[in-house]
Amino acid sequence: MLDPDAQPPLAGITVLEVGAFMAAPFATMQLADLGATVLKIEAPGAGDPVRATGPFVEGHSSPFARLNRNKRSVVLDLKSDAGREALLRLAASADVLVENLRPGAMRKLGLDHESVRSAAPHLVYASASGWGQDGPLAPLPGLDIMAQARGGLMSITGTPDGEPTKVGVPICDLVCALYVALAVTAALRERDRTGLGQYIDVSLLEAGVSFAVWEAGRYFATGEVGRPLGSAHQSSAPYQAVRTADGHVTLGAVTPKTWAGLCGVLGLTSLQDDPRYADAFTRHAHREALVAEIEDVTRGWTSAELVRALDGAGVPCAPIADYADVFTDEHLNRRGYFWDAEHPVLGPVRQLGSPMRFSRTPAVQGAAGPLLGEGTADALRAVGYSENEITELTARGSVAPPDARDREDPA
């Protein structure tokens, strides 16, 4: 039962984000959703490059307003001595710093873990990068598609003999971010025992390789290398999309009960006595012949008819939804997954909900992505800067207040 007086799980934790695009911002969004105060450190002028990524509404980036919800924007020029000093003072009173600059960039600024640790030995410092902080690839730029390529994901995605295909979302960026958030929460728990922070190194490459559970099981056992299988499972069948009269339906009948249910629905009970289809692994070895027999029947059904019949028989299945279907889905709406975050210019901004549901302390539903620099003065005041010092730093360009353009009435 939700407790209206309970604080979010990470209430009282302050996180500094020195990030851009995806990995660090998505990681800190998770922490902000859990109640951490996230100060998003941005460069003067343009800020996070995602602010310049469309589509735009009233001149504001729609992706930015979602990816950076529940955060405060603090504009510091980290190339200036005063800007670096401000970050060190913020770090001394913060709990976590998350960055995803190229390895070596924070060291050049004098803001790497070793430099910051002397001012903040309690700080949990996490770096997300393409290839990790050491090793021969470390100096190279690494984007999500490169991590999917080097990490093997593109070798098993798509259809046999098809063009190289990446996963449809930036999966290495996103899972790297989730590992960062998990590692940060674990390091905070360890700090409760020791009082000490530590350094966390998470790469897109290793995050992507960590998905290869089935592929590793096969390769290290038999030496067999995984290949693209379209929508099919790596070792069990039937577990894939099958054709219908008006599209496709995904189904998974890999247990004895669901296999019998599928055969019953489709009128293919004779398949249960076929030794080629004795179990899910054997069926996979004869998958092409099996799926051809299944599709001879399912091509005569509409997707809706097939889903209805399989649901009735307890066979796992689902239609293939596009995102117009997903973003208006009755089940998700009934569960209150989508919610609206307020933005000072755009008004309500529809958000993707947090998948983490807590019985007492729900995820935070606060504001949409912040205006550039809107939290700068408050953050500096909180670590002891006077009004005169803030004014002087602003005049020198070391920090920046909110961009006046962000506050203009769009009307």
Short mmCIF file of N, CA, C and O in Angstrom, two decimals, residues 79-194:
data_model
loop_
_atom_site.label_atom_id
_atom_site.label_comp_id
_atom_site.label_asym_id
_atom_site.label_seq_id
_atom_site.Cartn_x
_atom_site.Cartn_y
_atom_site.Cartn_z
N LYS A 79 35.82 24.21 -18.73
CA LYS A 79 37.13 24.54 -19.29
C LYS A 79 37.76 25.73 -18.58
O LYS A 79 38.92 26.08 -18.83
N SER A 80 36.99 26.36 -17.69
CA SER A 80 37.50 27.49 -16.92
C SER A 80 37.86 27.04 -15.51
O SER A 80 37.27 26.09 -14.98
N ASP A 81 38.82 27.72 -14.91
CA ASP A 81 39.21 27.37 -13.54
C ASP A 81 38.03 27.52 -12.59
O ASP A 81 37.82 26.68 -11.71
N ALA A 82 37.27 28.60 -12.76
CA ALA A 82 36.15 28.84 -11.85
C ALA A 82 35.06 27.79 -12.02
O ALA A 82 34.43 27.37 -11.05
N GLY A 83 34.82 27.36 -13.25
CA GLY A 83 33.82 26.33 -13.49
C GLY A 83 34.23 25.00 -12.90
O GLY A 83 33.40 24.29 -12.30
N ARG A 84 35.51 24.65 -13.03
CA ARG A 84 36.01 23.41 -12.43
C ARG A 84 35.94 23.47 -10.91
O ARG A 84 35.57 22.48 -10.25
N GLU A 85 36.30 24.63 -10.35
CA GLU A 85 36.22 24.79 -8.90
C GLU A 85 34.79 24.63 -8.42
O GLU A 85 34.53 24.01 -7.38
N ALA A 86 33.84 25.17 -9.19
CA ALA A 86 32.43 25.04 -8.81
C ALA A 86 32.01 23.57 -8.81
O ALA A 86 31.29 23.11 -7.91
N LEU A 87 32.47 22.82 -9.82
CA LEU A 87 32.10 21.40 -9.85
C LEU A 87 32.71 20.65 -8.67
O LEU A 87 32.05 19.79 -8.07
N LEU A 88 33.95 20.96 -8.31
CA LEU A 88 34.57 20.29 -7.18
C LEU A 88 33.82 20.61 -5.89
O LEU A 88 33.66 19.73 -5.02
N ARG A 89 33.35 21.84 -5.75
CA ARG A 89 32.59 22.19 -4.55
C ARG A 89 31.24 21.47 -4.53
O ARG A 89 30.78 21.02 -3.48
N LEU A 90 30.63 21.35 -5.70
CA LEU A 90 29.39 20.57 -5.77
C LEU A 90 29.65 19.11 -5.44
O LEU A 90 28.87 18.46 -4.73
N ALA A 91 30.76 18.57 -5.96
CA ALA A 91 31.08 17.16 -5.72
C ALA A 91 31.32 16.89 -4.24
O ALA A 91 30.99 15.82 -3.73
N ALA A 92 31.90 17.86 -3.54
CA ALA A 92 32.21 17.66 -2.13
C ALA A 92 30.95 17.47 -1.30
O ALA A 92 31.00 16.84 -0.23
N SER A 93 29.82 18.01 -1.77
CA SER A 93 28.57 17.85 -1.02
C SER A 93 27.61 16.88 -1.70
O SER A 93 26.50 16.67 -1.20
N ALA A 94 28.02 16.30 -2.83
CA ALA A 94 27.17 15.35 -3.55
C ALA A 94 27.49 13.93 -3.13
O ALA A 94 28.43 13.68 -2.36
N ASP A 95 26.73 12.99 -3.62
CA ASP A 95 26.94 11.57 -3.33
C ASP A 95 27.46 10.80 -4.53
O ASP A 95 28.17 9.80 -4.36
N VAL A 96 27.10 11.24 -5.73
CA VAL A 96 27.39 10.49 -6.94
C VAL A 96 27.75 11.45 -8.06
O VAL A 96 27.18 12.55 -8.15
N LEU A 97 28.69 11.05 -8.90
CA LEU A 97 28.96 11.75 -10.17
C LEU A 97 28.92 10.71 -11.28
O LEU A 97 29.59 9.67 -11.17
N VAL A 98 28.14 10.98 -12.31
CA VAL A 98 28.04 10.08 -13.46
C VAL A 98 28.47 10.87 -14.70
O VAL A 98 27.96 11.97 -14.94
N GLU A 99 29.40 10.31 -15.47
CA GLU A 99 29.86 10.99 -16.69
C GLU A 99 29.98 10.00 -17.83
O GLU A 99 30.22 8.81 -17.60
N ASN A 100 29.82 10.51 -19.04
CA ASN A 100 30.02 9.64 -20.21
C ASN A 100 30.79 10.34 -21.31
O ASN A 100 30.54 10.14 -22.49
N LEU A 101 31.78 11.15 -20.90
CA LEU A 101 32.68 11.73 -21.89
C LEU A 101 33.67 10.66 -22.36
O LEU A 101 33.79 9.60 -21.76
N ARG A 102 34.37 10.95 -23.44
CA ARG A 102 35.35 9.98 -23.93
C ARG A 102 36.43 9.77 -22.87
O ARG A 102 36.84 10.74 -22.21
N PRO A 103 36.92 8.54 -22.68
CA PRO A 103 37.96 8.31 -21.67
C PRO A 103 39.13 9.27 -21.84
O PRO A 103 39.63 9.48 -22.95
N GLY A 104 39.53 9.87 -20.74
CA GLY A 104 40.62 10.85 -20.75
C GLY A 104 40.13 12.28 -20.73
O GLY A 104 40.89 13.18 -20.32
N ALA A 105 38.88 12.53 -21.15
CA ALA A 105 38.39 13.91 -21.21
C ALA A 105 38.27 14.51 -19.82
O ALA A 105 38.67 15.67 -19.61
N MET A 106 37.74 13.78 -18.87
CA MET A 106 37.63 14.31 -17.51
C MET A 106 39.01 14.51 -16.88
O MET A 106 39.23 15.44 -16.10
N ARG A 107 39.97 13.66 -17.22
CA ARG A 107 41.33 13.82 -16.69
C ARG A 107 41.95 15.12 -17.22
O ARG A 107 42.61 15.85 -16.47
N LYS A 108 41.74 15.42 -18.50
CA LYS A 108 42.27 16.65 -19.06
C LYS A 108 41.68 17.88 -18.38
O LYS A 108 42.32 18.92 -18.28
N LEU A 109 40.44 17.74 -17.90
CA LEU A 109 39.81 18.86 -17.19
C LEU A 109 40.23 18.91 -15.73
O LEU A 109 39.86 19.84 -15.01
N GLY A 110 40.97 17.90 -15.28
CA GLY A 110 41.33 17.83 -13.87
C GLY A 110 40.16 17.41 -13.01
O GLY A 110 40.11 17.72 -11.80
N LEU A 111 39.22 16.66 -13.61
CA LEU A 111 38.01 16.25 -12.90
C LEU A 111 37.80 14.74 -12.95
O LEU A 111 36.69 14.26 -12.76
N ASP A 112 38.87 13.98 -13.18
CA ASP A 112 38.78 12.54 -13.16
C ASP A 112 38.61 12.05 -11.72
O ASP A 112 38.69 12.83 -10.76
N HIS A 113 38.39 10.76 -11.57
CA HIS A 113 38.10 10.22 -10.24
C HIS A 113 39.23 10.51 -9.26
O HIS A 113 38.99 10.90 -8.10
N GLU A 114 40.46 10.30 -9.67
CA GLU A 114 41.58 10.52 -8.75
C GLU A 114 41.63 11.97 -8.29
O GLU A 114 41.92 12.24 -7.11
N SER A 115 41.36 12.91 -9.18
CA SER A 115 41.40 14.33 -8.81
C SER A 115 40.25 14.71 -7.89
O SER A 115 40.43 15.48 -6.95
N VAL A 116 39.07 14.15 -8.17
CA VAL A 116 37.89 14.52 -7.39
C VAL A 116 37.90 13.83 -6.03
O VAL A 116 37.40 14.37 -5.04
N ARG A 117 38.51 12.64 -5.96
CA ARG A 117 38.45 11.86 -4.72
C ARG A 117 39.08 12.59 -3.54
O ARG A 117 38.62 12.44 -2.40
N SER A 118 40.12 13.39 -3.79
CA SER A 118 40.75 14.10 -2.68
C SER A 118 39.80 15.10 -2.04
O SER A 118 39.86 15.33 -0.83
N ALA A 119 38.90 15.68 -2.85
CA ALA A 119 37.93 16.62 -2.30
C ALA A 119 36.68 15.92 -1.81
O ALA A 119 35.95 16.46 -0.97
N ALA A 120 36.43 14.69 -2.31
CA ALA A 120 35.19 13.99 -1.98
C ALA A 120 35.44 12.49 -1.90
O ALA A 120 35.05 11.73 -2.79
N PRO A 121 36.11 12.02 -0.83
CA PRO A 121 36.40 10.58 -0.73
C PRO A 121 35.16 9.71 -0.60
O PRO A 121 35.21 8.51 -0.85
N HIS A 122 34.04 10.33 -0.27
CA HIS A 122 32.77 9.59 -0.12
C HIS A 122 32.04 9.43 -1.44
O HIS A 122 31.04 8.72 -1.52
N LEU A 123 32.52 10.09 -2.51
CA LEU A 123 31.77 10.18 -3.77
C LEU A 123 31.82 8.87 -4.54
O LEU A 123 32.89 8.28 -4.73
N VAL A 124 30.67 8.42 -5.02
CA VAL A 124 30.59 7.31 -5.98
C VAL A 124 30.70 7.93 -7.36
O VAL A 124 29.87 8.75 -7.75
N TYR A 125 31.73 7.56 -8.10
CA TYR A 125 32.05 8.19 -9.39
C TYR A 125 31.91 7.11 -10.47
O TYR A 125 32.62 6.11 -10.45
N ALA A 126 30.99 7.31 -11.41
CA ALA A 126 30.71 6.31 -12.44
C ALA A 126 30.98 6.87 -13.83
O ALA A 126 30.52 7.98 -14.15
N SER A 127 31.69 6.10 -14.64
CA SER A 127 31.98 6.48 -16.02
C SER A 127 31.34 5.48 -16.97
O SER A 127 31.54 4.27 -16.83
N ALA A 128 30.62 5.99 -17.94
CA ALA A 128 30.08 5.16 -19.02
C ALA A 128 30.80 5.55 -20.30
O ALA A 128 30.99 6.74 -20.58
N SER A 129 31.23 4.55 -21.06
CA SER A 129 31.97 4.84 -22.29
C SER A 129 31.73 3.72 -23.29
O SER A 129 31.14 2.69 -22.96
N GLY A 130 32.20 3.94 -24.51
CA GLY A 130 31.99 2.94 -25.54
C GLY A 130 32.69 1.64 -25.26
O GLY A 130 32.11 0.56 -25.38
N TRP A 131 33.97 1.73 -24.87
CA TRP A 131 34.80 0.51 -24.80
C TRP A 131 35.41 0.27 -23.43
O TRP A 131 36.11 -0.71 -23.23
N GLY A 132 35.16 1.16 -22.47
CA GLY A 132 35.77 1.04 -21.16
C GLY A 132 36.94 2.00 -21.03
O GLY A 132 37.38 2.63 -22.00
N GLN A 133 37.44 2.13 -19.81
CA GLN A 133 38.46 3.14 -19.51
C GLN A 133 39.87 2.67 -19.83
O GLN A 133 40.81 3.47 -19.77
N ASP A 134 40.07 1.40 -20.16
CA ASP A 134 41.39 0.91 -20.54
C ASP A 134 41.23 -0.11 -21.66
O ASP A 134 40.12 -0.38 -22.12
N GLY A 135 42.34 -0.68 -22.10
CA GLY A 135 42.29 -1.60 -23.23
C GLY A 135 42.56 -0.88 -24.53
O GLY A 135 42.49 0.35 -24.61
N PRO A 136 42.89 -1.63 -25.59
CA PRO A 136 43.30 -0.99 -26.86
C PRO A 136 42.23 -0.15 -27.52
O PRO A 136 42.55 0.77 -28.28
N LEU A 137 40.95 -0.42 -27.27
CA LEU A 137 39.89 0.37 -27.91
C LEU A 137 39.53 1.62 -27.12
O LEU A 137 38.80 2.47 -27.64
N ALA A 138 40.00 1.73 -25.90
CA ALA A 138 39.53 2.79 -25.00
C ALA A 138 39.58 4.19 -25.60
O ALA A 138 38.64 4.97 -25.41
N PRO A 139 40.63 4.57 -26.35
CA PRO A 139 40.68 5.96 -26.84
C PRO A 139 39.72 6.24 -28.00
O PRO A 139 39.52 7.40 -28.37
N LEU A 140 39.15 5.20 -28.59
CA LEU A 140 38.35 5.39 -29.79
C LEU A 140 36.94 5.85 -29.44
O LEU A 140 36.39 5.48 -28.39
N PRO A 141 36.32 6.65 -30.32
CA PRO A 141 34.91 6.98 -30.10
C PRO A 141 34.06 5.73 -30.24
O PRO A 141 34.36 4.85 -31.05
N GLY A 142 33.04 5.61 -29.44
CA GLY A 142 32.20 4.42 -29.48
C GLY A 142 30.74 4.77 -29.31
O GLY A 142 30.31 5.14 -28.22
N LEU A 143 29.98 4.65 -30.38
CA LEU A 143 28.55 4.90 -30.33
C LEU A 143 27.80 3.57 -30.24
O LEU A 143 28.38 2.49 -30.40
N ASP A 144 26.51 3.65 -30.00
CA ASP A 144 25.71 2.45 -29.79
C ASP A 144 25.86 1.46 -30.94
O ASP A 144 26.04 0.26 -30.72
N ILE A 145 25.78 1.92 -32.18
CA ILE A 145 25.82 0.99 -33.30
C ILE A 145 27.17 0.28 -33.38
O ILE A 145 27.25 -0.90 -33.75
N MET A 146 28.26 0.97 -33.01
CA MET A 146 29.56 0.32 -33.00
C MET A 146 29.63 -0.75 -31.91
O MET A 146 30.20 -1.83 -32.10
N ALA A 147 29.03 -0.46 -30.76
CA ALA A 147 29.00 -1.46 -29.68
C ALA A 147 28.15 -2.65 -30.09
O ALA A 147 28.50 -3.81 -29.80
N GLN A 148 27.02 -2.42 -30.77
CA GLN A 148 26.21 -3.54 -31.26
C GLN A 148 26.99 -4.36 -32.28
O GLN A 148 26.86 -5.59 -32.33
N ALA A 149 27.81 -3.68 -33.09
CA ALA A 149 28.59 -4.39 -34.11
C ALA A 149 29.70 -5.21 -33.48
O ALA A 149 29.81 -6.43 -33.71
N ARG A 150 30.54 -4.59 -32.67
CA ARG A 150 31.66 -5.30 -32.05
C ARG A 150 31.19 -6.32 -31.01
O ARG A 150 31.87 -7.32 -30.76
N GLY A 151 30.06 -6.06 -30.39
CA GLY A 151 29.58 -6.93 -29.33
C GLY A 151 28.78 -8.12 -29.81
O GLY A 151 28.28 -8.89 -28.99
N GLY A 152 28.64 -8.28 -31.13
CA GLY A 152 28.00 -9.46 -31.67
C GLY A 152 26.52 -9.34 -31.93
O GLY A 152 25.94 -10.19 -32.62
N LEU A 153 25.88 -8.31 -31.40
CA LEU A 153 24.42 -8.23 -31.54
C LEU A 153 23.98 -8.14 -32.99
O LEU A 153 22.98 -8.74 -33.39
N MET A 154 24.74 -7.40 -33.81
CA MET A 154 24.34 -7.26 -35.21
C MET A 154 24.55 -8.55 -35.99
O MET A 154 23.95 -8.74 -37.05
N SER A 155 25.38 -9.45 -35.47
CA SER A 155 25.61 -10.72 -36.17
C SER A 155 24.46 -11.70 -35.99
O SER A 155 24.37 -12.69 -36.71
N ILE A 156 23.58 -11.44 -35.01
CA ILE A 156 22.46 -12.36 -34.77
C ILE A 156 21.11 -11.67 -34.96
O ILE A 156 20.06 -12.29 -34.74
N THR A 157 21.12 -10.39 -35.37
CA THR A 157 19.88 -9.64 -35.52
C THR A 157 19.51 -9.55 -36.99
O THR A 157 20.38 -9.35 -37.84
N GLY A 158 18.23 -9.67 -37.28
CA GLY A 158 17.77 -9.63 -38.67
C GLY A 158 17.43 -11.02 -39.17
O GLY A 158 17.22 -11.95 -38.39
N THR A 159 17.38 -11.16 -40.47
CA THR A 159 17.01 -12.43 -41.09
C THR A 159 18.22 -13.09 -41.74
O THR A 159 19.19 -12.40 -42.10
N PRO A 160 18.21 -14.42 -41.88
CA PRO A 160 19.33 -15.09 -42.54
C PRO A 160 19.58 -14.51 -43.92
O PRO A 160 18.65 -14.25 -44.69
N ASP A 161 20.86 -14.24 -44.21
CA ASP A 161 21.28 -13.69 -45.51
C ASP A 161 20.78 -12.27 -45.74
O ASP A 161 20.88 -11.75 -46.85
N GLY A 162 20.25 -11.62 -44.69
CA GLY A 162 19.81 -10.24 -44.83
C GLY A 162 20.94 -9.26 -44.61
O GLY A 162 22.08 -9.63 -44.28
N GLU A 163 20.64 -7.96 -44.79
CA GLU A 163 21.63 -6.91 -44.54
C GLU A 163 21.90 -6.81 -43.05
O GLU A 163 21.06 -7.17 -42.22
N PRO A 164 23.09 -6.31 -42.66
CA PRO A 164 23.36 -6.11 -41.23
C PRO A 164 22.28 -5.24 -40.60
O PRO A 164 21.90 -4.21 -41.15
N THR A 165 21.78 -5.67 -39.46
CA THR A 165 20.66 -4.99 -38.82
C THR A 165 20.98 -4.79 -37.35
O THR A 165 21.42 -5.71 -36.67
N LYS A 166 20.76 -3.58 -36.85
CA LYS A 166 20.92 -3.34 -35.42
C LYS A 166 19.58 -3.48 -34.72
O LYS A 166 18.53 -3.46 -35.36
N VAL A 167 19.62 -3.65 -33.42
CA VAL A 167 18.39 -3.62 -32.63
C VAL A 167 17.74 -2.26 -32.83
O VAL A 167 18.43 -1.24 -32.94
N GLY A 168 16.42 -2.22 -32.87
CA GLY A 168 15.72 -0.99 -33.25
C GLY A 168 15.86 0.17 -32.29
O GLY A 168 15.62 1.31 -32.68
N VAL A 169 16.24 -0.09 -31.04
CA VAL A 169 16.52 0.99 -30.10
C VAL A 169 18.01 0.94 -29.77
O VAL A 169 18.67 -0.08 -29.99
N PRO A 170 18.59 2.03 -29.22
CA PRO A 170 20.03 2.02 -28.89
C PRO A 170 20.29 1.17 -27.65
O PRO A 170 20.59 1.66 -26.57
N ILE A 171 20.21 -0.13 -27.84
CA ILE A 171 20.16 -1.06 -26.72
C ILE A 171 21.43 -1.05 -25.89
O ILE A 171 21.39 -1.20 -24.66
N CYS A 172 22.60 -0.87 -26.51
CA CYS A 172 23.84 -0.86 -25.73
C CYS A 172 23.94 0.40 -24.89
O CYS A 172 24.37 0.35 -23.73
N ASP A 173 23.55 1.53 -25.44
CA ASP A 173 23.48 2.76 -24.65
C ASP A 173 22.56 2.58 -23.45
O ASP A 173 22.90 2.93 -22.32
N LEU A 174 21.39 2.04 -23.70
CA LEU A 174 20.37 1.96 -22.66
C LEU A 174 20.74 0.96 -21.58
O LEU A 174 20.58 1.24 -20.38
N VAL A 175 21.24 -0.21 -21.96
CA VAL A 175 21.57 -1.19 -20.93
C VAL A 175 22.83 -0.79 -20.18
O VAL A 175 22.96 -1.06 -18.99
N CYS A 176 23.75 -0.11 -20.85
CA CYS A 176 24.91 0.45 -20.15
C CYS A 176 24.42 1.40 -19.06
O CYS A 176 24.90 1.36 -17.92
N ALA A 177 23.45 2.23 -19.40
CA ALA A 177 22.90 3.17 -18.42
C ALA A 177 22.25 2.45 -17.26
O ALA A 177 22.40 2.84 -16.09
N LEU A 178 21.52 1.38 -17.54
CA LEU A 178 20.88 0.63 -16.46
C LEU A 178 21.93 -0.03 -15.56
O LEU A 178 21.75 -0.07 -14.33
N TYR A 179 23.01 -0.55 -16.15
CA TYR A 179 24.08 -1.11 -15.33
C TYR A 179 24.73 -0.02 -14.47
O TYR A 179 25.10 -0.27 -13.31
N VAL A 180 24.89 1.18 -15.03
CA VAL A 180 25.44 2.28 -14.24
C VAL A 180 24.54 2.56 -13.04
O VAL A 180 25.02 2.70 -11.90
N ALA A 181 23.23 2.67 -13.29
CA ALA A 181 22.30 2.96 -12.19
C ALA A 181 22.33 1.85 -11.14
O ALA A 181 22.31 2.13 -9.93
N LEU A 182 22.39 0.59 -11.58
CA LEU A 182 22.45 -0.52 -10.64
C LEU A 182 23.75 -0.48 -9.84
O LEU A 182 23.75 -0.66 -8.61
N ALA A 183 24.87 -0.23 -10.53
CA ALA A 183 26.17 -0.18 -9.85
C ALA A 183 26.22 0.97 -8.84
O ALA A 183 26.78 0.82 -7.75
N VAL A 184 25.64 2.09 -9.22
CA VAL A 184 25.63 3.25 -8.31
C VAL A 184 24.86 2.92 -7.03
O VAL A 184 25.32 3.20 -5.92
N THR A 185 23.68 2.33 -7.18
CA THR A 185 22.90 2.01 -5.98
C THR A 185 23.63 0.97 -5.12
O THR A 185 23.59 1.05 -3.89
N ALA A 186 24.32 0.02 -5.75
CA ALA A 186 25.09 -0.96 -5.00
C ALA A 186 26.26 -0.29 -4.27
O ALA A 186 26.54 -0.60 -3.10
N ALA A 187 26.94 0.64 -4.95
CA ALA A 187 28.07 1.33 -4.32
C ALA A 187 27.62 2.22 -3.17
O ALA A 187 28.33 2.37 -2.17
N LEU A 188 26.44 2.80 -3.31
CA LEU A 188 25.90 3.60 -2.20
C LEU A 188 25.61 2.70 -0.99
O LEU A 188 25.83 3.10 0.16
N ARG A 189 25.09 1.51 -1.24
CA ARG A 189 24.83 0.58 -0.13
C ARG A 189 26.14 0.17 0.53
O ARG A 189 26.22 0.11 1.76
N GLU A 190 27.19 -0.07 -0.27
CA GLU A 190 28.49 -0.41 0.30
C GLU A 190 29.06 0.77 1.08
O GLU A 190 29.70 0.57 2.13
N ARG A 191 28.83 1.97 0.60
CA ARG A 191 29.31 3.16 1.31
C ARG A 191 28.65 3.30 2.68
O ARG A 191 29.25 3.84 3.62
N ASP A 192 27.40 2.82 2.80
CA ASP A 192 26.76 2.83 4.11
C ASP A 192 27.58 2.07 5.15
O ASP A 192 27.56 2.40 6.33
N ARG A 193 28.32 1.04 4.70
CA ARG A 193 29.10 0.22 5.61
C ARG A 193 30.49 0.80 5.87
O ARG A 193 31.01 0.71 6.98
N THR A 194 31.09 1.40 4.82
CA THR A 194 32.49 1.82 4.93
C THR A 194 32.69 3.32 4.98
O THR A 194 33.75 3.78 5.42
#
